[in-house]
Coordinates of C-alpha atoms in Angstrom, one line a residue:
X1 CA -10.3 -14.0 -1.8
X2 CA -8.7 -12.1 -4.4
X3 CA -5.2 -10.5 -5.1
X4 CA -6.0 -6.7 -5.6
X5 CA -2.5 -5.1 -5.7
X6 CA 1.3 -6.1 -5.4
X7 CA 4.4 -4.1 -4.7
X8 CA 8.2 -4.9 -4.6
X9 CA 10.6 -3.7 -1.9
X10 CA 13.9 -4.9 -0.2
X11 CA 12.1 -4.6 2.9
X12 CA 14.8 -6.6 4.9
X13 CA 17.8 -5.4 3.3
X14 CA 19.2 -8.6 2.3
X15 CA 19.8 -7.5 -1.8
X16 CA 16.6 -9.1 -3.3
X17 CA 13.1 -8.0 -3.6
X18 CA 10.4 -9.0 -1.5
X19 CA 6.9 -9.0 -2.8
X20 CA 3.8 -7.5 -0.9
X21 CA -0.1 -8.7 -1.9
X22 CA -3.2 -6.8 -1.0
X23 CA -6.2 -9.1 -1.0
X24 CA -10.0 -8.7 -0.9
X25 CA -11.7 -11.2 1.8
X26 CA -8.2 -12.8 2.9
X27 CA -5.4 -11.1 4.9
X28 CA -2.5 -9.3 3.1
X29 CA 0.8 -11.2 2.5
X30 CA 4.2 -10.2 2.7
X31 CA 6.6 -12.7 1.0
X32 CA 10.0 -12.4 1.9
X33 CA 12.1 -13.4 -0.9
X34 CA 15.4 -15.6 0.3
X35 CA 17.4 -16.0 -2.8
X36 CA 14.5 -16.7 -5.0
X37 CA 12.4 -18.8 -2.5
X38 CA 9.4 -17.1 -1.0
X39 CA 7.9 -17.3 2.4
X40 CA 4.7 -15.4 3.7
X41 CA 5.7 -13.8 6.9
X42 CA 2.7 -11.5 6.7
X43 CA 1.4 -12.4 10.2
X44 CA 4.6 -11.9 12.1
X45 CA 5.7 -8.6 10.3
X46 CA 2.2 -7.1 11.5
X47 CA 0.8 -6.7 7.9
X48 CA -1.8 -9.6 7.7
X49 CA -4.9 -7.2 7.7
X50 CA -8.1 -8.8 6.3
X51 CA -9.9 -5.7 4.5
X52 CA -10.4 -5.0 0.7
X53 CA -6.8 -3.8 0.0
X54 CA -6.6 -2.0 -3.3
X55 CA -3.3 0.1 -2.7
X56 CA 0.3 0.1 -1.5
X57 CA 3.3 2.0 -1.6
X58 CA 6.7 1.6 -0.5
X59 CA 8.9 4.4 0.3
X60 CA 11.4 5.4 3.2
X61 CA 9.4 8.2 4.9
X62 CA 11.6 8.6 7.9
X63 CA 15.0 8.2 5.8
X64 CA 16.1 5.4 8.5
X65 CA 17.4 3.2 5.6
X66 CA 14.4 0.6 5.5
X67 CA 11.2 1.1 3.2
X68 CA 8.1 1.6 4.8
X69 CA 4.7 0.6 3.7
X70 CA 1.6 2.7 3.1
X71 CA -1.7 0.5 2.6
X72 CA -4.9 2.0 1.4
X73 CA -8.3 0.3 1.7
X74 CA -11.6 0.3 -0.3
X75 CA -14.3 1.2 2.1
X76 CA -15.2 4.0 4.7
X77 CA -14.9 2.8 8.3
X78 CA -11.0 1.4 8.1
X79 CA -8.4 4.0 8.1
X80 CA -5.4 3.6 5.7
X81 CA -2.4 2.7 7.2
X82 CA 1.5 3.7 7.2
X83 CA 3.4 0.9 8.4
X84 CA 6.9 2.0 10.0
X85 CA 9.6 -0.7 9.0
X86 CA 11.8 -1.3 12.3
X87 CA 14.1 -4.0 10.9
X88 CA 11.5 -5.9 9.7
X89 CA 8.9 -5.2 12.0
X90 CA 6.0 -2.9 10.9
X91 CA 3.9 -0.8 13.2
X92 CA 0.9 1.4 12.2
X93 CA 1.9 5.1 12.7
X94 CA -0.8 6.6 10.2
X95 CA -3.0 8.1 13.3
X96 CA -0.1 9.8 15.2
X97 CA 1.4 11.3 11.7
X98 CA -2.2 12.6 11.1
X99 CA -2.8 10.6 7.7
X100 CA -5.2 8.0 8.6
X101 CA -7.8 8.7 6.2
X102 CA -10.6 6.3 4.9
X103 CA -12.1 6.2 1.8
X104 CA -12.2 4.2 -1.5
X105 CA -8.6 4.6 -2.0
X106 CA -6.6 4.0 -5.2
X107 CA -3.0 5.0 -6.1
X108 CA -0.8 6.0 -3.2
X109 CA 2.8 7.4 -4.0
X110 CA 5.7 8.5 -2.0
X111 CA 7.7 11.2 -4.1
X112 CA 9.6 14.5 -3.2
X113 CA 7.3 17.1 -4.8
X114 CA 8.9 20.0 -3.1
X115 CA 12.6 18.9 -3.5
X116 CA 13.4 18.9 0.3
X117 CA 15.1 15.8 0.2
X118 CA 12.2 13.7 2.0
X119 CA 9.4 11.6 0.6
X120 CA 6.0 13.3 0.6
X121 CA 2.9 11.7 0.4
X122 CA -0.2 11.8 -2.4
X123 CA -3.1 9.4 -2.2
X124 CA -5.8 9.2 -4.7
X125 CA -9.3 8.6 -3.9
X126 CA -12.2 7.3 -6.2
X127 CA -14.7 8.8 -3.8
X128 CA -13.3 12.2 -2.4
X129 CA -10.6 14.6 -3.5
X130 CA -7.0 13.4 -3.9
X131 CA -4.7 14.3 -0.9
X132 CA -1.0 15.5 -0.7
X133 CA 0.7 15.6 2.6
X134 CA 3.8 17.2 2.8
X135 CA 6.6 15.6 4.7
X136 CA 8.2 17.9 7.2
X137 CA 10.9 15.6 8.4
X138 CA 9.0 14.6 11.9
X139 CA 5.5 14.7 10.7
X140 CA 3.1 15.1 7.4
X141 CA 1.0 18.3 6.9
X142 CA -2.1 18.1 4.4
X143 CA -1.4 20.6 2.2
X144 CA -4.1 19.5 -0.6
X145 CA -6.0 23.1 -0.6
X146 CA -3.0 25.4 -0.7
X147 CA -1.3 23.1 -3.2
X148 CA -4.5 23.3 -5.8
X149 CA -4.0 19.2 -6.4
X150 CA -7.2 18.1 -4.7
X151 CA -8.7 17.0 -7.7
X152 CA -12.4 16.0 -6.9
X153 CA -12.7 13.6 -9.9
X154 CA -13.0 10.0 -9.6
X155 CA -9.1 9.4 -9.8
X156 CA -7.8 5.6 -10.1
X157 CA -4.4 5.9 -11.6
X158 CA -1.7 8.6 -11.0
X159 CA 1.5 9.0 -12.7
X160 CA 4.0 11.3 -11.4
X161 CA 7.1 12.3 -13.6
X162 CA 8.7 15.4 -14.7
X163 CA 6.6 16.3 -18.0
X164 CA 7.8 19.7 -18.8
X165 CA 11.6 19.4 -18.3
X166 CA 11.7 21.6 -15.4
X167 CA 13.2 18.9 -12.9
X168 CA 10.4 18.8 -10.3
X169 CA 7.6 16.0 -10.8
X170 CA 4.1 16.7 -12.1
X171 CA 0.9 14.5 -11.7
X172 CA -1.2 12.9 -14.6
X173 CA -4.8 11.9 -13.0
X174 CA -6.4 9.0 -14.7
X175 CA -10.0 9.2 -13.8
X176 CA -13.3 7.1 -14.1
X177 CA -16.8 7.1 -15.0
X178 CA -16.5 9.8 -17.7
X179 CA -14.7 12.0 -15.7
X180 CA -11.8 13.8 -17.7
X181 CA -8.3 13.1 -17.1
X182 CA -6.1 15.8 -15.2
X183 CA -2.3 16.7 -15.8
X184 CA -1.2 18.8 -12.5
X185 CA 1.9 20.9 -13.6
X186 CA 4.4 21.4 -10.7
X187 CA 4.8 25.3 -10.5
X188 CA 7.6 25.1 -8.2
X189 CA 6.3 27.2 -5.5
X190 CA 4.2 24.4 -4.0
X191 CA 1.2 24.7 -6.1
X192 CA -0.2 22.9 -9.1
X193 CA -2.1 24.0 -12.3
X194 CA -4.3 21.5 -14.5
X195 CA -3.2 21.7 -17.8
X196 CA -4.6 18.7 -19.2
X197 CA -7.0 20.7 -21.4
X198 CA -4.6 23.2 -22.5
X199 CA -2.5 19.9 -23.7
X200 CA -5.4 18.1 -25.1
X201 CA -5.0 15.1 -22.7
X202 CA -8.2 15.4 -20.7
X203 CA -10.2 13.0 -23.0
X204 CA -13.5 14.8 -22.9
X205 CA -16.9 13.4 -23.8
X206 CA -16.5 10.0 -22.4
X207 CA -19.3 8.0 -21.3
X208 CA -20.1 7.4 -17.5
X209 CA -18.9 3.5 -18.0
X210 CA -15.7 4.7 -19.7
X211 CA -12.7 6.2 -18.1
X212 CA -8.7 5.9 -17.4
X213 CA -7.9 3.5 -15.0
X214 CA -4.1 2.5 -14.8
X215 CA -0.6 4.6 -15.9
X216 CA 2.8 3.3 -16.7
X217 CA 5.5 5.7 -17.7
X218 CA 8.4 4.6 -19.6
X219 CA 10.7 5.6 -22.7
X220 CA 9.1 3.3 -25.2
X221 CA 10.8 4.9 -28.3
X222 CA 14.2 5.3 -26.7
X223 CA 14.5 8.9 -27.3
X224 CA 15.8 9.9 -23.9
X225 CA 12.1 11.1 -22.5
X226 CA 9.3 9.7 -20.7
X227 CA 6.4 8.6 -22.2
X228 CA 2.9 7.5 -20.7
X229 CA 0.5 4.9 -21.2
X230 CA -2.9 5.0 -19.9
X231 CA -4.9 1.9 -19.3
X232 CA -8.7 2.5 -20.0
X233 CA -12.3 1.6 -19.9
X234 CA -12.2 2.3 -23.6
X235 CA -9.4 2.6 -26.1
X236 CA -6.1 2.4 -24.2
X237 CA -3.7 5.6 -24.9
X238 CA -0.3 6.2 -25.5
X239 CA 1.0 9.7 -25.1
X240 CA 4.2 10.0 -26.6
X241 CA 6.5 12.7 -24.9
X242 CA 7.4 15.4 -27.7
X243 CA 10.3 16.7 -25.7
X244 CA 8.7 20.1 -25.2
X245 CA 6.4 19.7 -22.7
X246 CA 3.5 18.5 -24.9
X247 CA 2.0 14.7 -26.1
X248 CA 0.4 13.1 -28.8
X249 CA -1.4 10.0 -28.7
X250 CA 0.3 7.5 -31.1
X251 CA -1.9 4.4 -30.1
X252 CA -4.4 4.5 -32.9
X253 CA -3.6 2.3 -35.6
X254 CA -1.1 0.0 -33.4
X255 CA -1.9 -3.0 -31.4
X256 CA -2.0 -0.8 -28.3
X257 CA -5.2 0.7 -29.2
X258 CA -7.2 -2.0 -27.8
X259 CA -10.6 -1.7 -26.0
X260 CA -10.4 -4.4 -23.8
X261 CA -11.6 -2.9 -20.6
X262 CA -7.9 -2.6 -19.2
X263 CA -7.1 -1.5 -15.6
X264 CA -3.1 -1.7 -15.2
X265 CA 0.1 -2.0 -17.4
X266 CA 3.6 -2.1 -16.6
X267 CA 6.5 -1.4 -19.0
X268 CA 9.7 -3.6 -18.9
X269 CA 12.2 -5.0 -21.2
X270 CA 11.7 -8.9 -21.2
X271 CA 13.9 -10.1 -23.6
X272 CA 16.9 -7.8 -23.0
X273 CA 17.0 -6.3 -26.7
X274 CA 16.9 -2.4 -25.7
X275 CA 13.2 -1.8 -26.3
X276 CA 10.6 -1.8 -23.5
X277 CA 7.8 -4.4 -23.9
X278 CA 4.3 -3.5 -22.2
X279 CA 2.0 -5.9 -20.1
X280 CA -1.6 -5.0 -19.8
X281 CA -4.2 -6.3 -17.6
X282 CA -7.8 -6.7 -18.7
X283 CA -9.7 -7.5 -15.7
X284 CA -13.8 -7.6 -16.1
X285 CA -13.4 -7.4 -19.7
X286 CA -16.7 -8.3 -21.8
X287 CA -15.0 -9.8 -24.2
X288 CA -16.0 -13.9 -24.4
X289 CA -12.4 -14.9 -23.0
X290 CA -11.1 -12.2 -21.0
X291 CA -7.0 -12.3 -20.9
X292 CA -3.8 -10.1 -20.5
X293 CA -1.8 -8.9 -23.2
X294 CA 2.0 -8.7 -23.5
X295 CA 2.9 -6.1 -26.5
X296 CA 7.0 -6.7 -27.3
X297 CA 8.6 -3.4 -28.3
X298 CA 11.0 -2.8 -31.2
X299 CA 12.3 -0.3 -33.6
X300 CA 9.3 -0.7 -35.7
X301 CA 6.8 -1.0 -33.2
X302 CA 4.7 -3.4 -31.0
X303 CA 3.9 -6.9 -31.7
X304 CA 1.3 -8.8 -29.5
X305 CA 3.3 -12.0 -27.9
X306 CA 1.7 -13.3 -24.7
X307 CA 3.0 -16.8 -24.1
X308 CA 0.6 -19.6 -24.0
X309 CA 1.5 -20.7 -20.5
X310 CA 0.4 -17.2 -19.3
X311 CA -3.3 -17.3 -21.2
X312 CA -4.4 -20.2 -18.7
X313 CA -4.9 -17.6 -15.9
X314 CA -7.2 -15.0 -17.8
X315 CA -7.4 -11.8 -17.0
X316 CA -5.6 -9.9 -14.1
X317 CA -6.0 -7.0 -11.5
X318 CA -2.5 -5.6 -11.2
X319 CA 1.1 -6.4 -12.8
X320 CA 4.6 -5.5 -11.7
X321 CA 7.8 -6.3 -13.1
X322 CA 11.0 -7.3 -11.0
X323 CA 13.9 -9.3 -11.7
X324 CA 13.3 -11.1 -8.2
X325 CA 16.0 -13.8 -8.7
X326 CA 18.9 -11.2 -9.6
X327 CA 19.9 -13.2 -13.0
X328 CA 19.5 -10.1 -15.3
X329 CA 16.0 -10.4 -16.8
X330 CA 12.8 -9.4 -15.6
X331 CA 10.2 -11.6 -13.8
X332 CA 6.5 -10.8 -13.8
X333 CA 4.3 -10.5 -10.7
X334 CA 0.3 -10.6 -11.0
X335 CA -2.7 -9.7 -8.9
X336 CA -4.9 -12.1 -10.3
X337 CA -8.3 -11.4 -8.4
X338 CA -8.7 -15.2 -8.6
X339 CA -11.3 -16.9 -6.1
X340 CA -9.1 -19.1 -4.7
X341 CA -6.5 -16.1 -3.8
X342 CA -3.6 -17.1 -6.3
X343 CA -1.4 -14.5 -7.6
X344 CA 1.0 -15.9 -10.3
X345 CA 4.7 -15.1 -10.6
X346 CA 6.5 -15.8 -13.8
X347 CA 10.0 -16.7 -13.6
X348 CA 11.9 -15.1 -17.2
X349 CA 14.6 -17.7 -18.3
X350 CA 16.4 -15.9 -20.8
X351 CA 19.5 -17.7 -21.6
X352 CA 22.4 -16.2 -19.9
X353 CA 24.1 -14.6 -22.6
X354 CA 20.7 -12.7 -22.9
X355 CA 19.9 -12.5 -19.6
X356 CA 23.2 -10.8 -18.5
X357 CA 23.1 -8.2 -21.3
X358 CA 21.3 -5.6 -18.8
X359 CA 22.3 -3.4 -16.2
X360 CA 20.2 -2.8 -13.1
X361 CA 20.7 0.6 -11.4
X362 CA 19.8 1.6 -7.6
X363 CA 19.5 5.0 -7.2
X364 CA 20.2 6.5 -3.6
X365 CA 20.5 9.8 -1.9
X366 CA 23.8 11.3 -0.3
X367 CA 22.8 9.1 2.8
X368 CA 22.7 5.9 1.1
X369 CA 18.4 5.7 1.1
X370 CA 16.0 4.8 -1.1
X371 CA 14.5 8.3 -1.4
X372 CA 14.9 9.4 -5.2
X373 CA 11.5 8.2 -6.6
X374 CA 10.8 10.3 -9.6
X375 CA 14.4 10.5 -10.7
X376 CA 15.1 10.0 -14.2
X377 CA 18.0 7.4 -15.1
X378 CA 19.5 7.4 -18.9
X379 CA 21.7 5.1 -20.4
X380 CA 23.6 5.7 -23.3
X381 CA 26.3 3.9 -25.5
X382 CA 28.5 5.8 -28.0
X383 CA 29.7 2.8 -29.9
X384 CA 26.2 2.5 -31.4
X385 CA 24.1 5.8 -30.2
X386 CA 21.9 3.4 -28.2
X387 CA 20.0 5.6 -25.6
X388 CA 17.1 5.2 -23.2
X389 CA 15.6 6.5 -20.0
X390 CA 13.9 5.0 -17.1
X391 CA 11.9 6.4 -13.7
X392 CA 12.6 5.7 -10.2
X393 CA 9.0 4.0 -9.7
X394 CA 6.4 6.9 -8.5
X395 CA 3.6 4.3 -8.9
X396 CA 1.8 2.0 -11.5
X397 CA 0.9 -1.4 -12.4
X398 CA -2.4 -0.9 -10.5
X399 CA -2.5 1.1 -7.3
X400 CA 1.0 0.5 -6.1
X401 CA 4.6 1.8 -6.1
X402 CA 7.7 -0.1 -5.3
X403 CA 11.2 0.5 -4.3
X404 CA 13.8 -0.8 -6.0
X405 CA 16.4 -0.5 -9.0
X406 CA 15.8 0.2 -12.5
X407 CA 16.3 -2.2 -15.3
X408 CA 17.9 -1.7 -18.8
X409 CA 18.2 -4.3 -21.3
X410 CA 20.7 -3.7 -23.8
X411 CA 20.8 -4.8 -27.6
X412 CA 23.3 -6.5 -29.0
X413 CA 26.8 -4.7 -29.5
X414 CA 29.8 -3.7 -27.5
X415 CA 31.4 -0.7 -25.7
X416 CA 31.3 1.3 -22.4
X417 CA 28.1 2.9 -21.4
X418 CA 27.5 6.2 -19.4
X419 CA 24.3 6.8 -17.3
X420 CA 22.9 10.2 -16.7
X421 CA 21.0 10.9 -13.2
X422 CA 18.8 13.7 -13.0
X423 CA 16.5 14.6 -9.7
X424 CA 15.2 17.6 -8.1
X425 CA 16.7 19.2 -4.9
X426 CA 16.8 22.5 -3.5
X427 CA 14.5 23.9 -5.9
X428 CA 16.3 23.0 -8.9
X429 CA 17.3 20.2 -11.2
X430 CA 20.5 18.4 -10.8
X431 CA 22.2 16.1 -12.9
X432 CA 25.2 13.7 -12.6
X433 CA 27.0 11.4 -14.9
X434 CA 28.2 8.1 -14.3
X435 CA 30.4 7.4 -17.6
X436 CA 32.6 4.4 -18.8
X437 CA 30.8 1.5 -17.1
X438 CA 32.0 -2.0 -18.3
X439 CA 29.3 -4.5 -17.8
X440 CA 31.8 -7.4 -18.1
X441 CA 33.5 -5.6 -14.8
X442 CA 30.8 -5.1 -12.6
X443 CA 30.8 -7.7 -9.7
X444 CA 27.4 -7.2 -8.2
X445 CA 23.8 -7.5 -9.4
X446 CA 23.0 -4.2 -8.6
X447 CA 24.9 -0.7 -9.4
X448 CA 24.4 1.6 -7.0
X449 CA 24.8 5.3 -7.5
X450 CA 24.8 7.7 -4.7
X451 CA 23.4 10.8 -5.8
X452 CA 24.5 14.4 -3.7
X453 CA 24.1 18.1 -4.2
X454 CA 27.8 19.6 -5.1

């Protein structure tokens, strides 16, 4: 058995993040987090299916206050499932909702592409056109054809974020086997246009054994906009957002430009210095000793610094950062594809004065539900000009999407911080500001921000 994918969410609403792990040749697992200790409740929750599970996405599609779970499999003959969460008990409703497709599933994502307040569902496939389901509140409608987003190329990873600063969510598709990548601009009318070639982001002329795989979105340079890392079979790519709807690959000449048969990546500020760090999985690397990579970010660029104790597990298949023990620093969960079914979880033990130099922000809608996937959260500090942005999860890490707060580490310094929340609803971009936040006066682990259209 091997762990293929993992995804975090607080499925039971107790204030800490639980972990779903999808397997090949072993039952899937749901680890309930009880204040930092984990118990596998997959069987009793109804999630312990034994099939090659390559994809998982959490999202509160029915807006009842708890995250539901979409699970995608890797072969024909078994339909993908949407498990409705009813107070910790899960029921497959994919068939009755009309979304029970089968195929070689890769990246699913819950997101509100049309800005109507509920979560729609996008599913990427490696062997068939991608599919977009619009959530109409009580059912899902397949709108792939009319939306023009049914990319027939062999898609493995997808990143949804607002790449052109018009408020709505656009989609970058990472395609394998020599296929060019796509970048589907949301036209705001329910349709999409692939502008990857126009932007020079299509990666032309790749050999059949090369292609893009995993995606990770983050503000690596702390300029307030969202950049895109693409893990690849071939040199990895870092698309820097220029702020005007264009991107440039800045990986060449840096440690990030490795050719390690990378499959997945995730951004996170693991040392709470205010700069994002990057973990890259290199499963199936042709190198003599396959291994993962951890790149520490800073104002001068990136330095490779994977701790020795993390080299022992070799190369991994998926990675997700999360502060599972609520101590202020980010921990790392890996889907290792290990023959014995192992999947390492590394606890980050920063000293308390560093661990608490962070802010964890939970963005919810006006009803208090986790339905703001794709929202951009920006933090700023007037005392020293610190600025950084995060994306509320829309998928990454290898074919997974979590539901949870965004984490900011802060550089040394003092002073109040301000949050700016930007999201798309009712056909337009909305922005709200939470000013003068004192970290010292916060009394809870997560700062909840309720967003509502005024």
